Short mmCIF file of C-alpha atoms and ligand atoms in Angstrom, two decimals:
data_model
loop_
_atom_site.label_atom_id
_atom_site.label_comp_id
_atom_site.label_asym_id
_atom_site.label_seq_id
_atom_site.Cartn_x
_atom_site.Cartn_y
_atom_site.Cartn_z
CA UNK A 1 0.00 0.00 0.00
CA UNK A 2 1.34 3.46 -0.85
CA UNK A 3 1.91 5.90 2.02
CA UNK A 4 -0.56 8.79 2.35
CA UNK A 5 1.10 12.18 1.48
CA UNK A 6 0.31 13.65 4.95
CA UNK A 7 2.13 10.72 6.60
CA UNK A 8 5.15 11.42 4.40
CA UNK A 9 5.12 15.18 5.23
CA UNK A 10 4.77 14.55 8.98
CA UNK A 11 7.64 12.08 8.79
CA UNK A 12 9.76 14.65 6.99
CA UNK A 13 8.93 17.34 9.58
CA UNK A 14 10.07 14.98 12.35
CA UNK A 15 13.24 14.33 10.39
CA UNK A 16 13.84 18.10 10.01
CA UNK A 17 13.35 18.50 13.78
CA UNK A 18 15.96 15.78 14.42
CA UNK A 19 18.45 17.42 12.04
CA UNK A 20 17.85 20.79 13.71
CA UNK A 21 18.60 19.29 17.14
CA UNK A 22 21.84 17.73 15.87
CA UNK A 23 22.91 21.11 14.48
CA UNK A 24 21.90 23.03 17.62
CA UNK A 25 23.73 20.60 19.91
CA UNK A 26 26.93 20.92 17.89
CA UNK A 27 26.61 24.73 17.68
CA UNK A 28 26.30 24.73 21.46
CA UNK A 29 29.67 22.91 21.69
CA UNK A 30 31.43 25.01 19.05
CA UNK A 31 30.45 28.49 20.26
CA UNK A 32 32.44 30.06 23.11
CA UNK A 33 30.53 29.88 26.43
CA UNK A 34 28.44 32.96 27.22
CA UNK A 35 30.37 33.35 30.52
CA UNK A 36 33.75 33.62 28.77
CA UNK A 37 35.40 37.05 28.91
CA UNK A 38 34.52 39.43 27.25
CA UNK A 39 31.08 38.03 28.06
CA UNK A 40 28.99 40.48 26.07
CA UNK A 41 30.34 39.47 22.66
CA UNK A 42 29.89 35.75 23.36
CA UNK A 43 26.38 36.38 24.67
CA UNK A 44 25.57 38.33 21.49
CA UNK A 45 26.94 35.56 19.23
CA UNK A 46 24.82 32.97 21.07
CA UNK A 47 21.78 35.24 21.20
CA UNK A 48 21.64 35.55 17.41
CA UNK A 49 22.66 31.98 16.57
CA UNK A 50 19.98 30.55 18.90
CA UNK A 51 17.26 33.10 18.05
CA UNK A 52 15.23 30.45 16.16
CA UNK A 53 16.39 30.23 12.52
CA UNK A 54 15.04 27.54 10.20
CA UNK A 55 18.55 26.01 9.69
CA UNK A 56 17.88 25.50 5.97
CA UNK A 57 21.53 25.88 4.92
CA UNK A 58 23.01 23.47 7.51
CA UNK A 59 20.22 20.95 6.84
CA UNK A 60 21.08 21.13 3.13
CA UNK A 61 24.70 20.34 4.06
CA UNK A 62 23.66 17.29 6.10
CA UNK A 63 21.27 15.94 3.46
CA UNK A 64 23.75 16.41 0.61
CA UNK A 65 26.50 14.75 2.63
CA UNK A 66 24.18 11.88 3.49
CA UNK A 67 23.08 11.41 -0.14
CA UNK A 68 26.71 11.25 -1.28
CA UNK A 69 28.17 9.26 1.62
CA UNK A 70 30.40 12.01 3.12
CA UNK A 71 31.52 11.71 6.77
CA UNK A 72 28.65 12.85 9.06
CA UNK A 73 31.10 14.42 11.58
CA UNK A 74 32.81 16.67 9.04
CA UNK A 75 29.44 17.52 7.45
CA UNK A 76 28.06 18.55 10.85
CA UNK A 77 30.94 20.94 11.52
CA UNK A 78 30.70 22.35 7.99
CA UNK A 79 26.94 22.81 8.54
CA UNK A 80 27.58 24.75 11.78
CA UNK A 81 30.26 26.94 10.16
CA UNK A 82 27.82 27.85 7.37
CA UNK A 83 25.05 28.66 9.87
CA UNK A 84 27.48 30.97 11.70
CA UNK A 85 28.32 32.78 8.45
CA UNK A 86 24.60 33.07 7.64
CA UNK A 87 23.82 34.46 11.12
CA UNK A 88 26.69 36.93 10.73
CA UNK A 89 25.17 38.19 7.47
CA UNK A 90 21.75 38.64 9.12
CA UNK A 91 23.23 40.58 12.07
CA UNK A 92 24.97 43.00 9.70
CA UNK A 93 21.98 43.16 7.34
CA UNK A 94 19.80 44.32 10.27
CA UNK A 95 22.11 47.21 11.27
CA UNK A 96 20.87 50.81 10.91
CA UNK A 97 23.46 51.36 8.14
CA UNK A 98 21.85 48.52 6.13
CA UNK A 99 18.20 47.41 6.42
CA UNK A 100 17.68 48.94 9.88
CA UNK A 101 15.48 46.21 11.36
CA UNK A 102 14.33 45.97 14.99
CA UNK A 103 13.16 42.37 14.85
CA UNK A 104 14.65 39.15 13.47
CA UNK A 105 13.57 35.57 14.10
CA UNK A 106 10.81 36.98 16.37
CA UNK A 107 13.26 38.67 18.74
CA UNK A 108 14.93 42.07 18.99
CA UNK A 109 17.85 42.30 16.57
CA UNK A 110 21.37 42.03 18.01
CA UNK A 111 22.13 45.76 17.76
CA UNK A 112 18.84 46.57 19.56
CA UNK A 113 19.71 44.13 22.35
CA UNK A 114 23.48 44.71 22.65
CA UNK A 115 24.23 47.99 20.80
CA UNK A 116 25.70 48.48 17.32
CA UNK A 117 29.36 48.07 18.23
CA UNK A 118 28.83 44.68 19.84
CA UNK A 119 26.52 43.51 17.02
CA UNK A 120 29.22 44.34 14.44
CA UNK A 121 31.97 42.64 16.45
CA UNK A 122 29.86 39.58 17.33
CA UNK A 123 29.07 39.17 13.60
CA UNK A 124 32.77 39.41 12.71
CA UNK A 125 33.60 36.93 15.47
CA UNK A 126 31.11 34.42 14.02
CA UNK A 127 32.76 34.66 10.59
CA UNK A 128 36.27 34.11 11.90
CA UNK A 129 35.12 31.27 14.18
CA UNK A 130 33.52 29.65 11.12
CA UNK A 131 36.88 29.82 9.31
CA UNK A 132 38.63 28.24 12.31
CA UNK A 133 36.08 25.40 12.30
CA UNK A 134 36.70 24.81 8.57
CA UNK A 135 40.46 24.50 9.13
CA UNK A 136 39.90 21.53 11.45
CA UNK A 137 37.00 19.61 9.86
CA UNK A 138 37.34 16.12 11.39
CA UNK A 139 38.73 13.36 9.17
CA UNK A 140 39.05 15.68 6.17
CA UNK A 141 42.16 15.91 3.96
CA UNK A 142 44.05 19.21 3.76
CA UNK A 143 43.22 19.50 0.06
CA UNK A 144 39.47 19.12 0.71
CA UNK A 145 39.66 21.71 3.51
CA UNK A 146 41.33 24.16 1.14
CA UNK A 147 38.73 23.48 -1.58
CA UNK A 148 35.81 23.93 0.83
CA UNK A 149 37.27 27.11 2.35
CA UNK A 150 37.96 28.54 -1.09
CA UNK A 151 34.41 27.74 -2.30
CA UNK A 152 32.83 29.29 0.78
CA UNK A 153 35.02 32.41 0.56
CA UNK A 154 33.66 32.94 -2.96
CA UNK A 155 30.11 32.56 -1.67
CA UNK A 156 30.68 35.33 0.91
CA UNK A 157 32.78 37.63 -1.32
CA UNK A 158 32.25 40.81 -3.30
CA UNK A 159 32.19 39.38 -6.83
CA UNK A 160 29.32 36.90 -6.92
CA UNK A 161 28.75 36.31 -3.22
CA UNK A 162 26.81 37.73 -0.29
CA UNK A 163 28.75 40.99 -0.09
CA UNK A 164 28.43 41.68 -3.84
CA UNK A 165 24.70 40.93 -3.72
CA UNK A 166 24.18 43.09 -0.66
CA UNK A 167 26.05 46.02 -2.27
CA UNK A 168 23.93 45.71 -5.44
CA UNK A 169 20.79 45.47 -3.29
CA UNK A 170 21.75 48.67 -1.40
CA UNK A 171 22.63 50.73 -4.45
CA UNK A 172 19.54 49.62 -6.38
CA UNK A 173 17.14 50.86 -3.65
CA UNK A 174 14.78 53.46 -5.15
CA UNK A 175 16.37 53.02 -8.61
CA UNK A 176 15.04 51.41 -11.77
CA UNK A 177 16.30 47.86 -12.23
CA UNK A 178 16.27 45.19 -14.91
CA UNK A 179 15.63 41.45 -14.74
CA UNK A 180 19.40 41.01 -15.07
CA UNK A 181 20.06 43.25 -12.02
CA UNK A 182 17.50 41.26 -10.05
CA UNK A 183 19.01 37.91 -11.07
CA UNK A 184 22.46 39.12 -9.93
CA UNK A 185 21.15 40.37 -6.57
CA UNK A 186 19.19 37.23 -5.76
CA UNK A 187 21.75 34.71 -6.93
CA UNK A 188 24.56 36.52 -5.03
CA UNK A 189 22.84 37.78 -1.87
CA UNK A 190 20.96 34.54 -1.15
CA UNK A 191 21.70 31.92 -3.82
CA UNK A 192 25.48 31.84 -3.32
CA UNK A 193 25.47 30.57 0.28
CA UNK A 194 22.69 28.05 -0.41
CA UNK A 195 24.56 26.78 -3.48
CA UNK A 196 27.82 26.64 -1.48
CA UNK A 197 26.09 24.61 1.27
CA UNK A 198 25.30 21.90 -1.28
CA UNK A 199 28.60 22.11 -3.17
CA UNK A 200 30.84 22.14 -0.07
CA UNK A 201 29.04 19.08 1.31
CA UNK A 202 29.62 17.38 -2.06
CA UNK A 203 33.32 18.34 -1.91
CA UNK A 204 33.60 16.33 1.33
CA UNK A 205 32.51 13.21 -0.57
CA UNK A 206 33.93 11.48 -3.61
CA UNK A 207 31.48 13.20 -5.98
CA UNK A 208 32.90 13.70 -9.48
CA UNK A 209 33.06 16.98 -11.40
CA UNK A 210 29.81 16.42 -13.29
CA UNK A 211 27.89 15.50 -10.14
CA UNK A 212 29.22 18.62 -8.40
CA UNK A 213 28.11 20.76 -11.36
CA UNK A 214 24.59 19.27 -11.21
CA UNK A 215 24.43 19.82 -7.45
CA UNK A 216 25.65 23.41 -7.94
CA UNK A 217 22.83 23.97 -10.45
CA UNK A 218 20.36 22.47 -7.96
CA UNK A 219 21.67 24.77 -5.18
CA UNK A 220 21.62 27.87 -7.36
CA UNK A 221 18.04 27.29 -8.50
CA UNK A 222 16.63 26.57 -5.03
CA UNK A 223 18.66 29.53 -3.70
CA UNK A 224 17.05 31.96 -6.13
CA UNK A 225 13.62 30.37 -5.53
CA UNK A 226 14.19 30.82 -1.77
CA UNK A 227 14.77 34.57 -2.21
CA UNK A 228 11.76 34.93 -4.56
CA UNK A 229 9.58 33.29 -1.89
CA UNK A 230 11.19 35.64 0.67
CA UNK A 231 10.16 38.60 -1.54
CA UNK A 232 6.61 37.20 -1.82
CA UNK A 233 6.33 36.63 1.94
CA UNK A 234 7.42 40.21 2.56
CA UNK A 235 4.23 41.22 0.71
CA UNK A 236 1.75 38.60 1.94
CA UNK A 237 2.88 37.26 5.35
CA UNK A 238 2.28 38.64 8.85
CA UNK A 239 4.96 39.77 11.30
CA UNK A 240 4.08 36.75 13.51
CA UNK A 241 4.74 34.35 10.62
CA UNK A 242 7.93 36.11 9.53
CA UNK A 243 9.42 37.03 12.92
CA UNK A 244 10.30 40.41 11.40
CA UNK A 245 8.47 43.44 10.03
CA UNK A 246 6.82 42.70 6.64
CA UNK A 247 6.26 45.23 3.86
CA UNK A 248 9.73 46.77 4.12
CA UNK A 249 10.76 45.94 0.54
CA UNK A 250 8.01 48.12 -0.94
CA UNK A 251 8.77 50.99 1.49
CA UNK A 252 12.48 50.77 0.69
CA UNK A 253 11.72 50.46 -3.06
CA UNK A 254 13.84 47.31 -3.19
CA UNK A 255 14.59 45.26 -6.28
CA UNK A 256 12.24 42.26 -5.86
CA UNK A 257 10.41 39.75 -8.07
CA UNK A 258 6.90 40.93 -7.03
CA UNK A 259 7.92 44.53 -7.87
CA UNK A 260 9.00 43.49 -11.38
CA UNK A 261 6.61 40.62 -12.20
CA UNK A 262 3.72 40.79 -9.69
CA UNK A 263 2.87 38.11 -7.12
CA UNK A 264 1.30 35.49 -9.40
CA UNK A 265 4.14 35.43 -11.93
CA UNK A 266 6.72 35.46 -9.12
CA UNK A 267 5.09 32.34 -7.63
CA UNK A 268 5.22 30.66 -11.06
CA UNK A 269 8.90 31.53 -11.52
CA UNK A 270 9.76 30.14 -8.06
CA UNK A 271 7.94 26.84 -8.62
CA UNK A 272 9.47 26.44 -12.10
CA UNK A 273 12.94 26.93 -10.59
CA UNK A 274 12.22 24.32 -7.91
CA UNK A 275 11.03 21.78 -10.54
CA UNK A 276 14.15 22.41 -12.64
CA UNK A 277 16.32 22.07 -9.52
CA UNK A 278 14.80 18.68 -8.72
CA UNK A 279 15.55 17.47 -12.26
CA UNK A 280 19.23 18.39 -11.78
CA UNK A 281 19.60 15.82 -9.01
CA UNK A 282 17.75 12.91 -10.61
CA UNK A 283 21.15 11.20 -11.00
CA UNK A 284 20.96 10.54 -7.22
CA UNK A 285 17.90 8.28 -7.68
CA UNK A 286 16.35 7.29 -4.31
CA UNK A 287 19.07 9.25 -2.48
CA UNK A 288 17.58 12.50 -3.85
CA UNK A 289 14.44 12.12 -1.70
CA UNK A 290 15.33 14.37 1.26
CA UNK A 291 16.84 17.07 -0.97
CA UNK A 292 13.71 16.94 -3.13
CA UNK A 293 11.49 17.38 -0.06
CA UNK A 294 13.61 20.32 1.07
CA UNK A 295 13.28 21.92 -2.37
CA UNK A 296 9.48 21.55 -2.14
CA UNK A 297 9.50 23.04 1.36
CA UNK A 298 11.31 26.09 -0.02
CA UNK A 299 8.53 26.82 -2.49
CA UNK A 300 5.60 26.31 -0.08
CA UNK A 301 7.07 27.79 3.13
CA UNK A 302 5.11 30.46 5.04
CA UNK A 303 7.99 31.72 7.21
C1 LIG B 401 30.21 39.29 5.01
C2 LIG B 401 28.65 37.40 5.55
C3 LIG B 401 28.82 38.82 5.18
C4 LIG B 401 27.75 39.62 5.02
C5 LIG B 401 27.79 41.05 4.76
C6 LIG B 401 24.93 41.98 5.21
C7 LIG B 401 25.45 41.20 4.06
C8 LIG B 401 26.86 41.38 3.66
C9 LIG B 401 24.69 40.35 3.35
C10 LIG B 401 23.28 40.13 3.69
C11 LIG B 401 22.72 39.07 2.88
C12 LIG B 401 21.33 38.75 3.29
C13 LIG B 401 20.80 39.18 4.61
C14 LIG B 401 20.57 38.05 2.47
C15 LIG B 401 19.19 37.66 2.79
C16 LIG B 401 19.10 36.19 2.69
C17 LIG B 401 17.88 35.66 3.39
C18 LIG B 401 16.72 35.25 2.55
C19 LIG B 401 17.88 35.56 4.70
C20 LIG B 401 16.84 34.90 5.48
O1 LIG B 401 17.21 33.53 5.54
P1 LIG B 401 16.34 32.46 6.33
O2 LIG B 401 14.90 32.65 5.98
O3 LIG B 401 16.56 32.96 7.83
O4 LIG B 401 16.94 31.14 6.13
P2 LIG B 401 16.52 32.12 9.18
O5 LIG B 401 16.25 33.16 10.24
O6 LIG B 401 15.46 31.09 9.09
O7 LIG B 401 17.89 31.54 9.33
#
């Protein structure tokens, strides 16, 4: 007898909860204790990391590693390093000099709770701690560590990574923009770290060049779809669902998919990208199941 879809979804939610707990437990071990001097910066790092994020990027690392047979210990530390980098980017994104947000993940933003100076330094400390974790990934060869660190540095950098995307996002505010500008912003600001989560996990396994290219295409497509859904939620979701103030993209005249294409067409573009992404990983056969479910979650999420 075939399983009912709701049974499958509930099972997957339980699985996501288990993965989240594994990640949170390891983050707890890797972060400096809140009591360590200078306390305030360690408290701020922990405050933001444990504020209640969805853990999409680290879960993608774990599922990719599992699908390809990479070591679970090294994948877990890679997953935590990526979540630290992601949290760093959110802390800086929320600063008054950037998006100036008071709430994130349903709580006051780090600069509101600890002041701007500490929020900046705690963000920087998360990035450099992430690098330290990468240099000692358990059971990983030096050459793989270098490859992974290099790939992640690109994902954060100013050319096609988070910083480049954030700069383009800032300078496009209130300006006219093209579909090409939008594609650059979304694939760099959000897509790059999601793509790198998948690719770096694959680099820890024995995946060949073609498999890595297919996984990179999968990551890029779900990454852009993730940001399109983020744009849509900013228009349609409530502050309770989002954990932050909605409607800010329109006020800030940001470059978004709904602004260029409207809500309906944006939804169509996101689901087309997710379908294309899933096709990219059909070479994994049965082992693509969890990644496929995650890709679906990205297109239907409400938070
Ligand atoms: C040097 C790392 C670094 C950053 C500086 C501030 C900045 C440059 C980049 C910001 C990039 C940014 C905030 C992109 C938005 C991506 C996005 C959709 C974030 C929300 O991700 P979710 O929904 O958040 O996964 P949770 O809270 O669930 O983790």
